[in-house]
Coordinates of C-alpha atoms in Angstrom, one line a residue:
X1027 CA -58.4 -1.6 34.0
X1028 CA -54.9 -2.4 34.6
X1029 CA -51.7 -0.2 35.0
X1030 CA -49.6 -2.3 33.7
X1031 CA -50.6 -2.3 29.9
X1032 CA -51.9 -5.4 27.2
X1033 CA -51.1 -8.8 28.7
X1034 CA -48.4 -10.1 26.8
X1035 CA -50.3 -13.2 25.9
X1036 CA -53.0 -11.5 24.3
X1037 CA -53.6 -11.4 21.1
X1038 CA -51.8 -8.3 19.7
X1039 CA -49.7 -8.4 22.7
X1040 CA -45.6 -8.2 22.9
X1041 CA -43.3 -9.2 25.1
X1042 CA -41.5 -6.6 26.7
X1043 CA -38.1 -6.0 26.2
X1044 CA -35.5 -6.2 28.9
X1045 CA -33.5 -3.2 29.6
X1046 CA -30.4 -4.7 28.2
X1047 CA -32.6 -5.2 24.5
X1048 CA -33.3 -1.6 24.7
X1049 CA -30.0 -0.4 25.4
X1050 CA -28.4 -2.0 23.0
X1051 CA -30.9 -1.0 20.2
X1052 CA -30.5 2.9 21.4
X1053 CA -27.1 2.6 20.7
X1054 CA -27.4 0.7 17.2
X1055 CA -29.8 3.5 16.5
X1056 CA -27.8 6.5 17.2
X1057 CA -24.7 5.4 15.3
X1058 CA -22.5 5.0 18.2
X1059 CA -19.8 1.7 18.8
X1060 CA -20.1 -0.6 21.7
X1061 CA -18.7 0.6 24.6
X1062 CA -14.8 -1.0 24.9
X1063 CA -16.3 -2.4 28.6
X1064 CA -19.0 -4.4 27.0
X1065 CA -18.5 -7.8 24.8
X1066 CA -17.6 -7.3 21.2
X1067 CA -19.7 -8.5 18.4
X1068 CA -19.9 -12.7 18.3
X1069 CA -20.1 -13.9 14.3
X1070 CA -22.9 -16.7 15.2
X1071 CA -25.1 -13.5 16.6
X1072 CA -25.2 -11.7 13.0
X1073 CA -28.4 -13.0 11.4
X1074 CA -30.1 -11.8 14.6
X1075 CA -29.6 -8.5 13.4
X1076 CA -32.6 -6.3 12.2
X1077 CA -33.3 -5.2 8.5
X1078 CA -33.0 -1.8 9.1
X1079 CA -29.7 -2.3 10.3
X1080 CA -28.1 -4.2 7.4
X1081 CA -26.5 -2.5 4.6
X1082 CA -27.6 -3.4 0.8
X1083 CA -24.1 -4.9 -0.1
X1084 CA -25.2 -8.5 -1.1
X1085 CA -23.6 -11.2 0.9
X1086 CA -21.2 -13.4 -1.7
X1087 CA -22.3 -17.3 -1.9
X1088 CA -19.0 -19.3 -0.7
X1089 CA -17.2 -15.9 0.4
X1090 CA -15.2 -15.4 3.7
X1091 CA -16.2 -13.0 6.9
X1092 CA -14.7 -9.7 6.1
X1093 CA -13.2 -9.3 9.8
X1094 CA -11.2 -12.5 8.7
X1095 CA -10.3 -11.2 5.4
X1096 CA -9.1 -7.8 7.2
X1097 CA -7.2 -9.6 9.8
X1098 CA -6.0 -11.9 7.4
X1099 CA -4.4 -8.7 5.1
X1100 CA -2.7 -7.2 8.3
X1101 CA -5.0 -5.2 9.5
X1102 CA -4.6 -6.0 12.6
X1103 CA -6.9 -8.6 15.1
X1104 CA -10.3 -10.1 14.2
X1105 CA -11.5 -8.4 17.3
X1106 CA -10.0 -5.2 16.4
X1107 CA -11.3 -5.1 12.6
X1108 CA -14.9 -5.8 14.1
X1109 CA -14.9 -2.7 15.9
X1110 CA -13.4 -0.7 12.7
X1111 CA -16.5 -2.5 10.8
X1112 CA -18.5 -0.7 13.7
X1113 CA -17.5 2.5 13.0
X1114 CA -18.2 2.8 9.5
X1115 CA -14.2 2.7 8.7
X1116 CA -14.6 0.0 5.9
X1117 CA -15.9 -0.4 2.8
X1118 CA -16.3 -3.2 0.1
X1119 CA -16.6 -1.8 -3.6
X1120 CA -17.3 1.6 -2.2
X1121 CA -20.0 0.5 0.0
X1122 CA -19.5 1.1 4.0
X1123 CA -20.3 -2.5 5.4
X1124 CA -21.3 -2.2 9.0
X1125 CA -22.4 -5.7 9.5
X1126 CA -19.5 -7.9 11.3
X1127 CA -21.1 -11.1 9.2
X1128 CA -20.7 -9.4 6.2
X1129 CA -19.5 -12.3 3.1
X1130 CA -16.8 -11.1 1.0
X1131 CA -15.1 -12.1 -2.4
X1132 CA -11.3 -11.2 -1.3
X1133 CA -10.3 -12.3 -4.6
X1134 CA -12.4 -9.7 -6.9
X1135 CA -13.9 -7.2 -4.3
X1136 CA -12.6 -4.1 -3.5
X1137 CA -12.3 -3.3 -0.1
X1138 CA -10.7 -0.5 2.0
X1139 CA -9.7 0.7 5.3
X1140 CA -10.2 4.4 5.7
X1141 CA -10.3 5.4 2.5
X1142 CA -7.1 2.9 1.8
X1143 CA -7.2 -0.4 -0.4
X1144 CA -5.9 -3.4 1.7
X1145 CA -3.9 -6.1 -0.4
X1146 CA -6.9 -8.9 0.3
X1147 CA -5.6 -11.3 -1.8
X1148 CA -3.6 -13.9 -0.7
X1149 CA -2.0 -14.9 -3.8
X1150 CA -0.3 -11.5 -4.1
X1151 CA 3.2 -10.7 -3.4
X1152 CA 4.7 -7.2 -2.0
X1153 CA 8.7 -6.8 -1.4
X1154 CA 11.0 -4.2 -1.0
X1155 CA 14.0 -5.0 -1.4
X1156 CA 17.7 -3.5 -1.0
X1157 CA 19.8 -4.4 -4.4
X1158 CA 23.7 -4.2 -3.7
X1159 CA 25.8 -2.4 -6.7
X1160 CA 27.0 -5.1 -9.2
X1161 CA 23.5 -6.7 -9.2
X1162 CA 21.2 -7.6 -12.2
X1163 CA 17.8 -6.7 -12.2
X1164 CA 16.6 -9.7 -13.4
X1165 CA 15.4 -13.3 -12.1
X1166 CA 18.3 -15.0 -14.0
X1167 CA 21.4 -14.4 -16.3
X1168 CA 22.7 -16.9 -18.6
X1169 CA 25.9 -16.1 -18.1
X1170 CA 26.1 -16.5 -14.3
X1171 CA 26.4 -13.0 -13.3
X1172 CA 24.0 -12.3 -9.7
X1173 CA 20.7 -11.4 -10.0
X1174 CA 17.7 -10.2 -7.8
X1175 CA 16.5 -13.6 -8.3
X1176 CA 19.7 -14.5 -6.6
X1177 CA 18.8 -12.4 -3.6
X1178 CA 15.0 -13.8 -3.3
X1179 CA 15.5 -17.0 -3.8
X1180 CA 13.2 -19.8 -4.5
X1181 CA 10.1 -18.1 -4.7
X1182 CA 6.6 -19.9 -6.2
X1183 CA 5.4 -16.9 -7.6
X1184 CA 6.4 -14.7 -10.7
X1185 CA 7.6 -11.7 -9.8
X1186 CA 7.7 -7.8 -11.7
X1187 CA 10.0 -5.5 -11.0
X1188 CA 8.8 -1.7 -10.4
X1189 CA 11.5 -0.3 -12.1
X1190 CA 15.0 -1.1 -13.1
X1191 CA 18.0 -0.3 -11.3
X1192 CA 21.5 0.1 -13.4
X1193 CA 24.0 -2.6 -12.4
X1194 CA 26.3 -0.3 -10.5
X1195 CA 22.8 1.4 -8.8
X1196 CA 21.9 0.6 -5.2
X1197 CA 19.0 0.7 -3.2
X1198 CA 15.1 0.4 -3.1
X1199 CA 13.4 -1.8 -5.6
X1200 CA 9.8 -3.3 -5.1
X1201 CA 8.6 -6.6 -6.8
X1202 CA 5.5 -7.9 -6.8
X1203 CA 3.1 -10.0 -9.1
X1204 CA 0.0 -8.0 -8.7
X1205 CA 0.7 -6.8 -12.6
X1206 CA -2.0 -3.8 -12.7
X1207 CA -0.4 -2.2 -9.6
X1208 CA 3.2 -2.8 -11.1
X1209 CA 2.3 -1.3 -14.3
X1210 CA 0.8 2.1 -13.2
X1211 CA 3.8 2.6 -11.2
X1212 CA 6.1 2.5 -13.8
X1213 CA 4.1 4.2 -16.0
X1214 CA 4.9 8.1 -16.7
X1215 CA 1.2 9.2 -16.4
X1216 CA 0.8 8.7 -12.9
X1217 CA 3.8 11.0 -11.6
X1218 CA 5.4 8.3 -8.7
X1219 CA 8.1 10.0 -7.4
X1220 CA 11.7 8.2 -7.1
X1221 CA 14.3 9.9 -4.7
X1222 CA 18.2 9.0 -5.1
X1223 CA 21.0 9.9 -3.2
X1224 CA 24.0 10.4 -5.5
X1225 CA 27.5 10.8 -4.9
X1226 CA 29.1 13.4 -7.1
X1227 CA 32.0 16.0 -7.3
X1228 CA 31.5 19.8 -6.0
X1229 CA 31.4 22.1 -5.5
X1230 CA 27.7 22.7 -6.4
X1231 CA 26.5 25.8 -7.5
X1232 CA 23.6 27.6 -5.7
X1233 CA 21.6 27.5 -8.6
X1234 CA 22.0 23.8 -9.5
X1235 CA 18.3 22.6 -8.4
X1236 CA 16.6 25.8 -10.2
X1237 CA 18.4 24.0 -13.2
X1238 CA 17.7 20.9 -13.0
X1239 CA 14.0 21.4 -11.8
X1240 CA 13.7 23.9 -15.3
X1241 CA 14.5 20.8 -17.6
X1242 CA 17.7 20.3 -19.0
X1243 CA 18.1 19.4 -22.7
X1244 CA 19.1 15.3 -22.8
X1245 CA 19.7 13.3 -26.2
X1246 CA 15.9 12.0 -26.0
X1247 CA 14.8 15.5 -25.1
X1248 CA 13.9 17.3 -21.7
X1249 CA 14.4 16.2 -18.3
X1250 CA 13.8 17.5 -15.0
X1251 CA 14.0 17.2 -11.2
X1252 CA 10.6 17.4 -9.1
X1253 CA 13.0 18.3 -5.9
X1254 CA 17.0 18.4 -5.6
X1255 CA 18.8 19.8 -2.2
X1256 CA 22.3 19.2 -1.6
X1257 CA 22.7 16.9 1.9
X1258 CA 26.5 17.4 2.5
X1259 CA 29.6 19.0 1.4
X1260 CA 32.7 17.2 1.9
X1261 CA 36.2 18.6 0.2
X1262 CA 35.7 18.3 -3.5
X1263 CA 32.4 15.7 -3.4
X1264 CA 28.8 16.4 -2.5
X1265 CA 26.2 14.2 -1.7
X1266 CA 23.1 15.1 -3.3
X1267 CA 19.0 14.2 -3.2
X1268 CA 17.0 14.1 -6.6
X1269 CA 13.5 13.1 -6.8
X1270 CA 12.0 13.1 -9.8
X1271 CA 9.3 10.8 -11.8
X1272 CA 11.2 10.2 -15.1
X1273 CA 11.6 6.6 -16.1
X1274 CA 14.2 6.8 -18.6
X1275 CA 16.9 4.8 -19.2
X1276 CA 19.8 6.0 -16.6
X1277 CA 18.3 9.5 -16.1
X1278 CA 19.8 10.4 -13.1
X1279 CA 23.0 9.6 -14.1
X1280 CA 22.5 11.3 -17.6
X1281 CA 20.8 14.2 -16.0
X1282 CA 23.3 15.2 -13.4
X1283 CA 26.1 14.5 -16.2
X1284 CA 24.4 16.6 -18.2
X1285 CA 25.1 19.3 -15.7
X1286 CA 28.8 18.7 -14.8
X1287 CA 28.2 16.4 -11.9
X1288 CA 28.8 12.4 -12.8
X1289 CA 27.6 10.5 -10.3
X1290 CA 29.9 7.9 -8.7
X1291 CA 27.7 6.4 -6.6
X1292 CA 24.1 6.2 -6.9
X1293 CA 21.2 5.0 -4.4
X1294 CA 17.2 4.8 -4.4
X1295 CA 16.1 5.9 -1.6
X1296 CA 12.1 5.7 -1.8
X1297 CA 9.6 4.9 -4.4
X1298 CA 6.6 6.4 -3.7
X1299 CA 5.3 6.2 0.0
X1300 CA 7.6 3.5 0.4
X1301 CA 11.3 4.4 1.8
X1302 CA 14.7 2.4 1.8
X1303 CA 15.0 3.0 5.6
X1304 CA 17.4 0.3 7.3
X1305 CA 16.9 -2.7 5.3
X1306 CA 20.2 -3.9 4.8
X1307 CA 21.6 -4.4 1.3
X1308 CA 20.9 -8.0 -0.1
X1309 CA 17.8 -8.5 1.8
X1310 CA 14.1 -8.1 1.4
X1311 CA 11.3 -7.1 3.6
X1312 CA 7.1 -7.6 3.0
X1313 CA 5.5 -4.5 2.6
X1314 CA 3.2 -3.4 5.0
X1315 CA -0.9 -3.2 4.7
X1316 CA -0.5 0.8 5.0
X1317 CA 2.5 1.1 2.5
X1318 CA 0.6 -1.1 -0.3
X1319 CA -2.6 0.9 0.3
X1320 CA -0.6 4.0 -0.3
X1321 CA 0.8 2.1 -3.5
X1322 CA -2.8 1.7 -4.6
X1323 CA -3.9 5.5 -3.6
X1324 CA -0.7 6.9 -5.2
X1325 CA -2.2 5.2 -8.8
X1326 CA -5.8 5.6 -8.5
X1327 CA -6.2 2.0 -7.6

């Protein structure tokens, strides 16, 4: 009898497999990515995967590759969101999709990067944007006066505000028209926390922040600071930080009132994860993949 094992003709018989097979099924097997040195993952090669390496998520009829979809929302290249699909880093509807072929609905599906919803649709707007003082916040005015519609210009889409700034208030507002995500951050219940740089006179007693993060007793009933430091003392003015995650009509304005301070100049500084940084006043920027995931995260989205 022969060494060398059933002839793979035979009936019963299988071909062997070349070392290059086996390899590459040990390492599908243990879990592990491809090595960086070796070709990445080719989208005509997906059927050729076997069953027991598929996932259960159902492929949608019509839908798009979800490297595409995750390249597409700024994830980064196609190349690079196949190997995050490799390691386990994504999911779709709170399934981990390991399969590079994988169909996706962009447009209803759910799908994260590390824990983090990506904005997949394509028809959904995110802007920060850095409103001067003597602005409107509003599309249009009847009666001529500038708006933030002003400072956008011509834009297809229909736009909601997170928030309204006073007219005399500067600094970060976002707009967007993906109305669930707009609507949970302006709501109260989910706590997003707005910090503002105000202008206001000193000097400012030690005990200020204890105060204001206490609750102090408005018209429309208590308010109060989440954080307040004092960033600098100049002669009589001080220039002071207050985060907080009231809503109300001019509450920082009120609130520091309230407490001897009028503020002569007021600026928003961050909403949420998302921070004023160097955009310069008048103009907008497009929120990044990361900052609207932390949008999403921030309101159980």
């Amino acid at each position: 009898m022969s060494a060398r094992g059933p002839d793979p003709a035979s009936p019963g018989g299988r071909p062997p497999r070349s070392p290059r097979q086996s390899s590459a099924r040990r390492g599908h097997a243990s879990g592990a990515p491809p090595l960086a040195s070796e070709p990445g993952p080719r989208e005509h090669d997906d059927d050729q995967q076997d069953d027991d390496e598929r996932d259960s998520l159902i492929d949608v009829p019509g839908g798009v590759r979800l490297q595409k979809v995750l390249a597409a929302a700024g994830v980064g290249s196609r190349r690079y969101c196949e190997e995050l699909i490799g390691e386990g880093r994504v999911e779709v509807d709170g399934e981990t999709v390991r399969r590079y072929g994988a169909r996706v609905d962009p447009q209803h599906q759910v799908i994260r990067v590390d824990g983090l919803r990506i904005p997949s649709r394509q028809d959904l707007v995110y802007l920060a944007l850095n409103k001067p003082a003597g602005v409107l916040t509003t599309m249009s005015d009847d009666r001529g006066r500038p708006t933030v519609g002003d400072l956008l210009g011509d834009r297809q889409e229909r736009l909601y505000h997170v928030g309204r700034l006073d007219y005399e208030t500067e600094g970060l507002m976002l707009l967007t028209n993906d109305g669930d995500l707009a609507h949970r951050l302006m709501h109260p219940k989910y706590g997003v926390l707005k910090t503002y740089l105000a202008d206001v006179p000193g000097p400012v007693d030690r005990d200020l922040g204890r105060r204001l993060m206490t609750g102090i007793e408005l018209e429309d009933g208590v308010a109060s600071a989440d954080k307040f430091r004092v960033v600098e003392r100049a002669g009589s003015r001080a220039l002071v930080e207050i985060t907080l995650h009231e809503g109300r009509k001019h509450i920082v304005r009120r609130l520091l009132a309230a407490v001897g301070h009028p503020v002569s100049r007021l600026v928003r500084t961050s909403v949420g994860p998302v921070k004023l940084g160097n955009l310069k006043p008048g103009t907008s920027r497009v929120l990044t993949t990361t900052e609207v995931g932390e949008l999403y995260a921030a309101v159980g989205l």
